[in-house]
Amino acid sequence: MRINIERVGHDAAQLGEGPVWDPAAQVLWWVDIYAGRLHRHDPTGGDASWEVGEDLGCAAPRSAGGVVIATRTGFHIFDPVTGEKRAIADPEAEQPDTRFNDGAVDPRGRFWAGTMKDRGDPGPVGAFWQLDPDGSTHRGPAGYSISNGLAFSPDGTRIYFSDTARETIWQAEYDPATGEHGRPQPFFTTRNLAGAPDGAAVDAGGCYWTAALGGWQLLRITPEGKLDRAIALPVEKPTKPAFGGTDLKTLYVTCMGEGMVDDLAEQPLAGTLLAVDGHGAQGLPQPAFAG
């Protein structure tokens, strides 16, 4: 099996994150967190980007058009056509030192996103929040430092998430009909491996792919919580993978860039959007936010 890795698109980021494939538009959305920029990569050409005016943690396609975004000030709807940003809810308005980080949409169109404190000592103050299509929010698992790794099993009955600071991934039973979850249980730890778990994606076989931040690699973990394989990357700090392309066989990977890595000369692709092919896995169409 021959792995091929190349840069795609023309944009580069300081803190590239949150890639998500839009199956309806056949484009990839991703963000540059501290630049507050939303990027759209079209494999056929015509990449574009927008400024949202604040730290931007993640985004997801919206079934009614545009995208839902999670920022330092909560959840918003963003319209790329007009540039309008409309606030929905700010569940942590009383915690000005936290911001939203990683996110994912569940099978019924609910948008999940996690928070973290990025000023001073992070501390276990982060939580995972569920945004329902009607605009209501519900607090999920809490007490994490760097919330990350949100993903769902192919049948939607399991939710995954991680805490990069604790180098641990958890799983919990999930009811896609109600959005309720069970008690989180440890799923996998990277403490004996290079890198810490960051953003993630689940393939059609139910395996969980996580970016190993600081480890120069992607890790594929079986549904049983066993390391299946590792793919070496040309960047030290990958942040999140996402399956995309017409056949959902390309793994797009975001990463940290200038100002976030020590030596750009050693990794000239740091901060760019990477496309990884030849790994033999295939993704699943990701649902859009239903609100």
Coordinates of C-alpha atoms in Angstrom, one line a residue:
M1 CA 0.0 0.0 0.0
R2 CA 1.6 3.3 -1.2
I3 CA 0.7 6.4 0.8
N4 CA 0.6 9.7 -1.2
I5 CA 0.6 13.0 0.6
E6 CA 0.4 16.4 -1.0
R7 CA -0.6 19.9 -0.3
V8 CA -3.9 21.1 -1.7
G9 CA -5.4 24.6 -2.1
H10 CA -3.5 27.8 -1.7
D11 CA -4.3 28.8 1.9
A12 CA -2.0 28.3 4.9
A13 CA -2.9 28.7 8.5
Q14 CA -1.4 29.4 11.9
L15 CA -3.7 27.0 13.6
G16 CA -5.5 25.0 10.9
E17 CA -8.4 23.0 12.3
G18 CA -11.8 21.5 11.8
P19 CA -11.9 20.0 8.2
V20 CA -15.3 18.7 7.3
W21 CA -16.4 17.5 3.8
D22 CA -19.7 18.9 2.5
P23 CA -21.3 16.1 0.4
A24 CA -23.9 18.4 -1.0
A25 CA -21.5 21.0 -2.3
Q26 CA -18.6 18.7 -2.8
V27 CA -16.2 21.0 -1.0
L28 CA -14.2 20.9 2.2
W29 CA -14.7 23.5 5.0
W30 CA -11.8 24.2 7.4
V31 CA -10.8 27.0 9.8
D32 CA -7.8 29.0 11.0
I33 CA -8.7 29.4 14.7
Y34 CA -6.7 32.5 15.8
A35 CA -7.0 34.2 12.4
G36 CA -10.8 33.8 12.6
R37 CA -10.9 32.6 9.1
L38 CA -13.2 30.2 7.5
H39 CA -11.8 28.4 4.4
R40 CA -13.5 26.5 1.6
H41 CA -11.5 24.1 -0.5
D42 CA -13.0 23.1 -3.9
P43 CA -11.0 20.2 -5.4
T44 CA -12.0 21.4 -8.9
G45 CA -10.6 24.9 -8.1
G46 CA -12.0 28.2 -6.8
D47 CA -10.9 28.1 -3.1
A48 CA -12.3 30.9 -0.9
S49 CA -12.0 32.3 2.6
W50 CA -13.9 34.6 4.9
E51 CA -13.1 36.5 8.2
V52 CA -15.7 36.0 11.0
G53 CA -14.2 38.6 13.3
E54 CA -13.2 36.4 16.3
D55 CA -11.5 33.1 17.1
L56 CA -13.2 30.4 15.1
G57 CA -13.1 26.8 16.5
C58 CA -15.0 24.8 14.0
A59 CA -17.7 24.8 11.4
A60 CA -20.2 22.4 9.7
P61 CA -22.4 22.6 6.7
R62 CA -26.1 23.6 7.3
S63 CA -29.0 21.9 5.6
A64 CA -30.8 25.2 5.1
G65 CA -27.7 26.8 3.6
G66 CA -24.5 28.4 4.9
V67 CA -22.6 26.9 7.8
V68 CA -22.9 26.7 11.5
I69 CA -19.8 27.9 13.4
A70 CA -18.6 27.7 17.0
T71 CA -16.4 30.6 18.1
R72 CA -15.2 32.4 21.2
T73 CA -18.7 33.8 21.7
G74 CA -20.8 30.7 21.1
F75 CA -22.8 29.3 18.2
H76 CA -23.6 31.3 15.1
I77 CA -24.9 30.8 11.5
F78 CA -22.6 32.2 8.9
D79 CA -23.7 33.0 5.3
P80 CA -20.7 32.9 2.9
V81 CA -22.8 34.7 0.3
T82 CA -23.5 37.8 2.3
G83 CA -20.8 37.5 5.0
E84 CA -23.5 37.8 7.7
K85 CA -23.0 36.1 11.0
R86 CA -26.1 35.5 13.1
A87 CA -25.8 34.6 16.8
I88 CA -27.7 31.5 18.0
A89 CA -26.5 30.9 21.6
D90 CA -23.5 31.5 23.9
P91 CA -23.7 28.8 26.5
E92 CA -20.5 29.9 28.2
A93 CA -21.1 33.7 28.1
E94 CA -20.1 33.9 31.8
Q95 CA -16.7 32.4 31.1
P96 CA -14.9 34.9 28.8
D97 CA -11.6 33.0 28.9
T98 CA -13.0 30.0 27.1
R99 CA -13.6 29.4 23.5
F100 CA -15.1 26.7 21.3
N101 CA -12.6 24.2 19.8
D102 CA -13.5 21.0 18.0
G103 CA -17.0 19.9 16.7
A104 CA -19.1 17.4 14.8
V105 CA -22.7 16.8 13.7
D106 CA -24.6 13.8 15.0
P107 CA -26.8 11.6 12.7
R108 CA -29.9 13.6 13.4
G109 CA -28.3 17.0 12.7
R110 CA -27.4 18.2 16.1
F111 CA -24.1 20.1 16.3
W112 CA -21.7 19.1 19.1
A113 CA -18.7 21.3 20.0
G114 CA -16.3 21.4 22.9
T115 CA -14.8 24.4 24.8
M116 CA -11.5 25.0 26.4
K117 CA -9.6 27.8 28.2
D118 CA -6.7 29.1 26.1
R119 CA -5.6 31.9 28.3
G120 CA -3.1 30.9 31.1
D121 CA -3.3 27.4 32.5
P122 CA -6.1 25.6 30.6
G123 CA -7.3 23.6 33.6
P124 CA -10.3 21.1 33.4
V125 CA -12.9 23.8 32.7
G126 CA -13.9 22.7 29.2
A127 CA -17.2 21.1 28.4
F128 CA -18.9 19.5 25.4
W129 CA -22.1 21.3 24.2
Q130 CA -25.0 20.1 22.1
L131 CA -26.7 22.6 19.8
D132 CA -30.2 21.3 18.8
P133 CA -31.8 22.4 15.5
D134 CA -34.2 24.6 17.4
G135 CA -31.3 26.6 18.8
S136 CA -31.4 25.2 22.4
T137 CA -28.2 24.0 24.0
H138 CA -27.4 21.2 26.4
R139 CA -24.3 20.6 28.4
G140 CA -22.7 17.2 27.9
P141 CA -19.5 15.7 29.4
A142 CA -17.5 18.3 31.3
G143 CA -14.3 18.7 33.2
Y144 CA -11.8 18.6 30.3
S145 CA -8.9 20.8 29.5
I146 CA -8.5 20.7 25.7
S147 CA -11.8 19.3 24.3
N148 CA -11.2 17.5 21.1
G149 CA -11.8 14.4 18.9
L150 CA -15.6 14.6 18.6
A151 CA -16.9 11.8 16.3
F152 CA -19.7 9.3 16.0
S153 CA -19.7 5.6 15.1
P154 CA -21.2 4.6 11.7
D155 CA -24.6 3.6 13.3
G156 CA -24.6 6.7 15.6
T157 CA -24.8 4.7 18.8
R158 CA -21.4 5.7 20.1
I159 CA -19.9 9.2 20.7
Y160 CA -16.2 9.7 20.9
F161 CA -14.2 12.7 22.3
S162 CA -10.8 13.4 23.6
D163 CA -8.8 15.6 25.9
T164 CA -5.5 16.4 24.3
A165 CA -3.9 17.5 27.6
R166 CA -4.7 14.2 29.2
E167 CA -3.7 12.2 26.1
T168 CA -6.9 10.2 26.4
I169 CA -9.9 9.4 24.1
W170 CA -13.3 8.4 25.6
Q171 CA -16.4 6.8 24.3
A172 CA -20.0 6.7 25.5
E173 CA -23.2 5.1 24.4
Y174 CA -25.3 7.5 22.4
D175 CA -29.0 7.6 21.4
P176 CA -29.3 9.4 18.1
A177 CA -33.0 9.7 18.5
T178 CA -32.8 11.8 21.6
G179 CA -29.2 13.1 21.7
E180 CA -28.7 11.6 25.2
H181 CA -25.4 9.8 26.1
G182 CA -24.2 7.3 28.6
R183 CA -21.3 7.6 31.0
P184 CA -18.0 8.2 29.2
Q185 CA -15.5 5.3 29.4
P186 CA -11.8 5.4 28.5
F187 CA -11.3 4.2 24.9
F188 CA -7.6 4.8 24.1
T189 CA -4.6 6.6 25.4
T190 CA -1.5 7.9 23.5
R191 CA 0.7 8.1 26.5
N192 CA 3.1 5.5 25.2
L193 CA 3.1 6.9 21.6
A194 CA 4.4 9.9 19.9
G195 CA 1.8 12.7 20.0
A196 CA -1.4 13.5 21.8
P197 CA -5.0 13.0 20.4
D198 CA -6.4 16.0 18.6
G199 CA -9.3 16.0 16.1
A200 CA -10.7 12.8 14.6
A201 CA -12.8 11.1 12.0
V202 CA -14.5 7.7 11.8
D203 CA -14.3 5.5 8.7
A204 CA -16.9 3.2 7.2
G205 CA -15.5 0.3 9.1
G206 CA -16.0 2.0 12.4
C207 CA -12.3 2.8 13.0
Y208 CA -11.4 6.0 14.7
W209 CA -8.7 8.1 13.1
T210 CA -7.0 10.7 15.3
A211 CA -4.4 13.3 14.5
A212 CA -1.4 12.8 16.9
L213 CA -0.5 16.4 17.8
G214 CA 3.3 16.7 18.2
G215 CA 3.8 13.1 16.9
W216 CA 4.1 13.6 13.1
Q217 CA 1.4 11.0 12.4
L218 CA -2.2 9.8 12.1
L219 CA -3.4 6.9 14.2
R220 CA -6.1 4.5 13.3
I221 CA -7.8 2.8 16.2
T222 CA -10.3 -0.2 15.9
P223 CA -13.8 -0.1 17.5
E224 CA -12.3 -2.3 20.2
G225 CA -9.8 0.3 21.2
K226 CA -6.7 -1.3 19.6
L227 CA -4.1 0.6 17.6
D228 CA -4.4 -0.7 14.0
R229 CA -1.9 1.4 12.1
A230 CA 0.0 4.7 12.0
I231 CA 0.6 6.9 9.0
A232 CA 3.7 9.2 9.1
L233 CA 3.1 12.8 8.1
P234 CA 5.4 15.6 6.9
V235 CA 4.2 17.9 9.7
E236 CA 4.8 17.7 13.5
K237 CA 1.5 19.0 14.6
P238 CA -1.5 17.6 12.6
T239 CA -4.8 18.7 14.1
K240 CA -7.6 16.9 12.5
P241 CA -8.4 14.4 9.6
A242 CA -11.6 14.3 7.6
F243 CA -12.6 12.0 4.8
G244 CA -13.6 13.7 1.6
G245 CA -13.6 13.7 -2.2
T246 CA -16.2 12.2 -4.5
D247 CA -15.6 8.7 -3.2
L248 CA -14.8 9.7 0.4
K249 CA -11.4 8.0 0.1
T250 CA -9.1 11.1 0.6
L251 CA -8.1 12.0 4.1
Y252 CA -7.8 15.7 4.4
V253 CA -5.6 16.8 7.3
T254 CA -5.2 20.3 8.9
C255 CA -2.1 21.2 11.0
M256 CA -0.4 24.0 12.9
G257 CA 1.8 26.4 11.1
E258 CA 3.9 29.5 11.6
G259 CA 4.1 30.6 15.2
M260 CA 2.9 27.2 16.4
V261 CA 5.9 25.0 15.4
D262 CA 9.6 25.4 16.2
D263 CA 11.3 25.0 12.8
L264 CA 9.4 25.7 9.6
A265 CA 12.5 24.9 7.6
E266 CA 12.2 21.2 8.7
Q267 CA 8.5 21.1 7.8
P268 CA 7.6 23.5 5.0
L269 CA 4.1 22.1 4.7
A270 CA 3.2 23.1 8.3
G271 CA 0.0 25.1 8.3
T272 CA -1.2 23.9 4.9
L273 CA -4.1 21.6 4.0
L274 CA -2.9 18.1 3.2
A275 CA -4.5 15.3 1.2
V276 CA -3.6 11.8 2.1
D277 CA -4.4 9.0 -0.3
G278 CA -3.6 5.3 -0.7
H279 CA -4.4 4.4 2.9
G280 CA -7.2 2.0 1.9
A281 CA -10.0 3.4 4.1
Q282 CA -13.2 5.1 3.1
G283 CA -15.3 7.6 5.0
L284 CA -19.0 8.2 5.4
P285 CA -21.1 11.1 4.3
Q286 CA -21.2 13.6 7.2
P287 CA -24.7 15.0 8.2
A288 CA -25.4 18.7 8.0
F289 CA -26.6 20.8 10.9
A290 CA -30.4 20.7 10.7
G291 CA -31.1 24.1 12.3

